[in-house]
Amino acid sequence: MRPWLLKWKRSRPSLPTTAGNLASPRSVPSEPVLSAPDGRSMSSIFLLAILLLLGAVVPAPASDWTAGWRVQTVGGWDSNPLEALDEVDGDGFFRVQLEGDALRRSESWIRSLHLSLRGFDERYLDHPREERLQGEGRVRLDHVLGRRGGSGRIELSTRARSYPDSTRRDFGRDRIRWDGHIKLGPQGLFRPSIEWKQLRLRGSDEDDRTEFEVGLGYEWTARPGWALFGGLDLGGKRYQRASVQAERVEGELELSFGKDQRDDLRRVRLGTRALWRGGLYQLQYGYLSQNSNSVGASYGRHELRWLASRGLFFGISTQFYGSLQSTRYDDDLDEIFVLRPGEVTEAEDDNNLVALQVSRKLAAKLRVHVRHSWYRNESLLVGTFYDKRVFSAGLSWEDGAVSGF
């Protein structure tokens, strides 16, 4: 991927069709000046090979496996399908989703092996270019850790999405994560973790972003059904694209490319989780500090996440969940435009989300669900946000146990 550096007159820019990074001072003429070199990529075939290896390590007859599948059809309304900064007309959409699970439990060192597959096709009525196609696979292995009741979990996943709109949001994402659970103290658990992630932008032969993170956490059971937890995560992101540098020369802001972009992050998190009257409730606060050698990538972010899930009368189940963020960038974004690649924006988590979902079984294998979600996410233009509301209703037909993603 080749990031571009552009200069233009003062005005809010329209979002670009290039897949590259974009940065410019707000008040100088338009003129492309530099491009960055390509790198080489590490394919997700590496992950698939590990999945096959893990399957071979735990041979078992078919009778030792339990499996489940789900077919889900969803229709709904999106108030901002183009994710525009200004008000736009909404559009209806329809999605078909397929999921499959296979699980094998064991009394050996490997306690369980869990394989999951999911794919969906989502299409809009008036905006056919906004079609989303996604496929993903995951393997999860639970194992014994030490002789004092500790355990660990290895999770590998790969995901690919085709999102053929004007911002080129086709991407692949791979992830390897290990979590440990070690008894520490009379009612405590020490929870170390290691995670590696890779984001591959389509149309590029390079690893466009690689992340590595180490986490140290602790969970304390205050009383049955109620736990307090916290942790510290340290890590970094490494890009195979040039960083953007800004400096003032005789009062004018000059932009140029520097060494490849490098981001270092620190995250502190605190939270509580409770099982109460048949429901699950969780609340978590986190603060993320990220330092970067590239303009527009250094910031401090507060985040609040929550989940409330419980069953009601007549077999109705409800979930109320979401996250809210507040971000302060270190760079003066009033003077500089910074535009991210579309694939990066699509592959990130939601910035601000509030969702309510209600579901009920209609028959042994049939479930109906309704959901309303409100989003306020950061657009391709760093520091600016778009709003959208999504209402959906659907039917799920499932057989066996399906854990979902």
mmCIF file of N, CA and C in Angstrom, residues 153-210:
data_model
loop_
_atom_site.group_PDB
_atom_site.id
_atom_site.type_symbol
_atom_site.label_atom_id
_atom_site.label_comp_id
_atom_site.label_asym_id
_atom_site.label_seq_id
_atom_site.Cartn_x
_atom_site.Cartn_y
_atom_site.Cartn_z
ATOM 1 N N ARG A 153 -5.685 -20.980 27.481
ATOM 2 C CA ARG A 153 -6.487 -21.062 26.257
ATOM 3 C C ARG A 153 -5.694 -20.444 25.107
ATOM 4 N N ILE A 154 -5.550 -21.197 24.028
ATOM 5 C CA ILE A 154 -4.937 -20.713 22.796
ATOM 6 C C ILE A 154 -6.050 -20.515 21.771
ATOM 7 N N GLU A 155 -6.073 -19.348 21.176
ATOM 8 C CA GLU A 155 -7.112 -19.060 20.183
ATOM 9 C C GLU A 155 -6.462 -18.508 18.922
ATOM 10 N N LEU A 156 -6.827 -19.102 17.785
ATOM 11 C CA LEU A 156 -6.333 -18.651 16.495
ATOM 12 C C LEU A 156 -7.531 -18.350 15.608
ATOM 13 N N SER A 157 -7.459 -17.263 14.892
ATOM 14 C CA SER A 157 -8.579 -16.922 14.019
ATOM 15 C C SER A 157 -8.077 -16.204 12.778
ATOM 16 N N THR A 158 -8.825 -16.329 11.719
ATOM 17 C CA THR A 158 -8.551 -15.612 10.489
ATOM 18 C C THR A 158 -9.868 -15.120 9.918
ATOM 19 N N ARG A 159 -9.847 -13.930 9.334
ATOM 20 C CA ARG A 159 -11.074 -13.310 8.829
ATOM 21 C C ARG A 159 -10.760 -12.561 7.545
ATOM 22 N N ALA A 160 -11.673 -12.627 6.594
ATOM 23 C CA ALA A 160 -11.527 -11.879 5.348
ATOM 24 C C ALA A 160 -12.856 -11.230 5.027
ATOM 25 N N ARG A 161 -12.816 -9.956 4.621
ATOM 26 C CA ARG A 161 -14.043 -9.240 4.267
ATOM 27 C C ARG A 161 -13.879 -8.551 2.919
ATOM 28 N N SER A 162 -14.908 -8.670 2.114
ATOM 29 C CA SER A 162 -14.992 -7.930 0.865
ATOM 30 C C SER A 162 -16.083 -6.885 1.026
ATOM 31 N N TYR A 163 -15.714 -5.627 0.862
ATOM 32 C CA TYR A 163 -16.614 -4.508 1.114
ATOM 33 C C TYR A 163 -16.427 -3.562 -0.072
ATOM 34 N N PRO A 164 -16.996 -3.888 -1.236
ATOM 35 C CA PRO A 164 -16.623 -3.202 -2.488
ATOM 36 C C PRO A 164 -17.261 -1.838 -2.666
ATOM 37 N N ASP A 165 -17.090 -0.941 -1.694
ATOM 38 C CA ASP A 165 -17.597 0.414 -1.872
ATOM 39 C C ASP A 165 -16.451 1.313 -2.338
ATOM 40 N N SER A 166 -16.692 2.606 -2.407
ATOM 41 C CA SER A 166 -15.719 3.517 -2.991
ATOM 42 C C SER A 166 -14.486 3.719 -2.131
ATOM 43 N N THR A 167 -14.501 3.294 -0.870
ATOM 44 C CA THR A 167 -13.333 3.499 -0.007
ATOM 45 C C THR A 167 -12.446 2.261 0.101
ATOM 46 N N ARG A 168 -12.697 1.223 -0.695
ATOM 47 C CA ARG A 168 -11.834 0.041 -0.756
ATOM 48 C C ARG A 168 -11.590 -0.552 0.626
ATOM 49 N N ARG A 169 -12.626 -1.152 1.206
ATOM 50 C CA ARG A 169 -12.490 -1.705 2.548
ATOM 51 C C ARG A 169 -12.355 -3.228 2.516
ATOM 52 N N ASP A 170 -11.620 -3.765 1.573
ATOM 53 C CA ASP A 170 -11.347 -5.196 1.551
ATOM 54 C C ASP A 170 -10.108 -5.459 2.408
ATOM 55 N N PHE A 171 -10.207 -6.439 3.317
ATOM 56 C CA PHE A 171 -9.072 -6.688 4.199
ATOM 57 C C PHE A 171 -9.079 -8.123 4.684
ATOM 58 N N GLY A 172 -7.942 -8.553 5.216
ATOM 59 C CA GLY A 172 -7.818 -9.816 5.930
ATOM 60 C C GLY A 172 -7.227 -9.545 7.295
ATOM 61 N N ARG A 173 -7.646 -10.311 8.293
ATOM 62 C CA ARG A 173 -7.153 -10.103 9.660
ATOM 63 C C ARG A 173 -6.881 -11.452 10.305
ATOM 64 N N ASP A 174 -5.691 -11.616 10.851
ATOM 65 C CA ASP A 174 -5.285 -12.847 11.534
ATOM 66 C C ASP A 174 -4.958 -12.531 12.982
ATOM 67 N N ARG A 175 -5.181 -13.525 13.838
ATOM 68 C CA ARG A 175 -4.990 -13.284 15.271
ATOM 69 C C ARG A 175 -4.581 -14.572 15.966
ATOM 70 N N ILE A 176 -3.583 -14.467 16.857
ATOM 71 C CA ILE A 176 -3.179 -15.558 17.739
ATOM 72 C C ILE A 176 -3.157 -15.003 19.161
ATOM 73 N N ARG A 177 -3.835 -15.670 20.084
ATOM 74 C CA ARG A 177 -3.893 -15.163 21.455
ATOM 75 C C ARG A 177 -3.808 -16.335 22.431
ATOM 76 N N TRP A 178 -3.065 -16.105 23.529
ATOM 77 C CA TRP A 178 -3.019 -17.062 24.627
ATOM 78 C C TRP A 178 -3.418 -16.347 25.913
ATOM 79 N N ASP A 179 -4.319 -16.977 26.673
ATOM 80 C CA ASP A 179 -4.759 -16.468 27.975
ATOM 81 C C ASP A 179 -4.490 -17.524 29.034
ATOM 82 N N GLY A 180 -3.976 -17.097 30.177
ATOM 83 C CA GLY A 180 -3.749 -18.001 31.288
ATOM 84 C C GLY A 180 -4.622 -17.662 32.483
ATOM 85 N N HIS A 181 -4.948 -18.679 33.284
ATOM 86 C CA HIS A 181 -5.726 -18.509 34.509
ATOM 87 C C HIS A 181 -5.008 -19.288 35.602
ATOM 88 N N ILE A 182 -4.341 -18.585 36.518
ATOM 89 C CA ILE A 182 -3.524 -19.216 37.551
ATOM 90 C C ILE A 182 -4.014 -18.741 38.918
ATOM 91 N N LYS A 183 -4.309 -19.673 39.805
ATOM 92 C CA LYS A 183 -4.778 -19.319 41.146
ATOM 93 C C LYS A 183 -3.696 -18.567 41.900
ATOM 94 N N LEU A 184 -4.075 -17.421 42.464
ATOM 95 C CA LEU A 184 -3.132 -16.605 43.220
ATOM 96 C C LEU A 184 -3.897 -15.932 44.359
ATOM 97 N N GLY A 185 -3.626 -16.356 45.565
ATOM 98 C CA GLY A 185 -4.387 -15.863 46.702
ATOM 99 C C GLY A 185 -5.593 -16.737 46.961
ATOM 100 N N PRO A 186 -6.250 -16.557 48.113
ATOM 101 C CA PRO A 186 -7.374 -17.436 48.489
ATOM 102 C C PRO A 186 -8.562 -17.334 47.531
ATOM 103 N N GLN A 187 -8.802 -16.183 46.932
ATOM 104 C CA GLN A 187 -9.953 -16.032 46.037
ATOM 105 C C GLN A 187 -9.594 -15.250 44.781
ATOM 106 N N GLY A 188 -8.336 -15.408 44.342
ATOM 107 C CA GLY A 188 -7.879 -14.615 43.219
ATOM 108 C C GLY A 188 -7.346 -15.451 42.070
ATOM 109 N N LEU A 189 -7.342 -14.855 40.871
ATOM 110 C CA LEU A 189 -6.791 -15.459 39.672
ATOM 111 C C LEU A 189 -5.832 -14.470 39.017
ATOM 112 N N PHE A 190 -4.637 -14.944 38.702
ATOM 113 C CA PHE A 190 -3.687 -14.184 37.913
ATOM 114 C C PHE A 190 -3.945 -14.512 36.451
ATOM 115 N N ARG A 191 -4.094 -13.484 35.587
ATOM 116 C CA ARG A 191 -4.518 -13.700 34.208
ATOM 117 C C ARG A 191 -3.520 -13.050 33.242
ATOM 118 N N PRO A 192 -2.437 -13.754 32.905
ATOM 119 C CA PRO A 192 -1.515 -13.241 31.888
ATOM 120 C C PRO A 192 -2.056 -13.517 30.485
ATOM 121 N N SER A 193 -1.602 -12.749 29.513
ATOM 122 C CA SER A 193 -2.038 -12.962 28.128
ATOM 123 C C SER A 193 -0.966 -12.471 27.165
ATOM 124 N N ILE A 194 -0.941 -13.072 25.984
ATOM 125 C CA ILE A 194 -0.057 -12.672 24.888
ATOM 126 C C ILE A 194 -0.899 -12.682 23.613
ATOM 127 N N GLU A 195 -0.777 -11.641 22.799
ATOM 128 C CA GLU A 195 -1.594 -11.560 21.585
ATOM 129 C C GLU A 195 -0.769 -11.008 20.425
ATOM 130 N N TRP A 196 -0.943 -11.625 19.267
ATOM 131 C CA TRP A 196 -0.339 -11.155 18.022
ATOM 132 C C TRP A 196 -1.451 -11.008 16.995
ATOM 133 N N LYS A 197 -1.468 -9.890 16.283
ATOM 134 C CA LYS A 197 -2.490 -9.647 15.268
ATOM 135 C C LYS A 197 -1.850 -9.073 14.016
ATOM 136 N N GLN A 198 -2.495 -9.343 12.896
ATOM 137 C CA GLN A 198 -2.013 -8.839 11.621
ATOM 138 C C GLN A 198 -3.206 -8.355 10.804
ATOM 139 N N LEU A 199 -3.084 -7.177 10.240
ATOM 140 C CA LEU A 199 -4.106 -6.626 9.350
ATOM 141 C C LEU A 199 -3.505 -6.512 7.960
ATOM 142 N N ARG A 200 -4.117 -7.201 7.003
ATOM 143 C CA ARG A 200 -3.635 -7.216 5.625
ATOM 144 C C ARG A 200 -4.643 -6.473 4.746
ATOM 145 N N LEU A 201 -4.195 -5.444 4.063
ATOM 146 C CA LEU A 201 -5.074 -4.702 3.177
ATOM 147 C C LEU A 201 -5.025 -5.327 1.790
ATOM 148 N N ARG A 202 -6.195 -5.532 1.195
ATOM 149 C CA ARG A 202 -6.251 -6.162 -0.108
ATOM 150 C C ARG A 202 -5.588 -5.284 -1.160
ATOM 151 N N GLY A 203 -5.061 -5.932 -2.201
ATOM 152 C CA GLY A 203 -4.362 -5.198 -3.238
ATOM 153 C C GLY A 203 -2.945 -4.837 -2.849
ATOM 154 N N SER A 204 -2.462 -5.390 -1.733
ATOM 155 C CA SER A 204 -1.117 -5.095 -1.250
ATOM 156 C C SER A 204 -0.431 -6.400 -0.886
ATOM 157 N N ASP A 205 0.862 -6.505 -1.174
ATOM 158 C CA ASP A 205 1.625 -7.718 -0.866
ATOM 159 C C ASP A 205 2.342 -7.631 0.473
ATOM 160 N N GLU A 206 2.042 -6.630 1.249
ATOM 161 C CA GLU A 206 2.769 -6.419 2.488
ATOM 162 C C GLU A 206 1.888 -6.670 3.712
ATOM 163 N N ASP A 207 2.535 -6.836 4.858
ATOM 164 C CA ASP A 207 1.822 -6.825 6.132
ATOM 165 C C ASP A 207 1.612 -5.361 6.488
ATOM 166 N N ASP A 208 0.423 -4.852 6.280
ATOM 167 C CA ASP A 208 0.224 -3.422 6.452
ATOM 168 C C ASP A 208 0.229 -3.014 7.916
ATOM 169 N N ARG A 209 -0.133 -3.929 8.814
ATOM 170 C CA ARG A 209 -0.035 -3.617 10.234
ATOM 171 C C ARG A 209 0.117 -4.910 11.023
ATOM 172 N N THR A 210 1.094 -4.957 11.902
ATOM 173 C CA THR A 210 1.302 -6.089 12.802
ATOM 174 C C THR A 210 1.297 -5.560 14.227
#
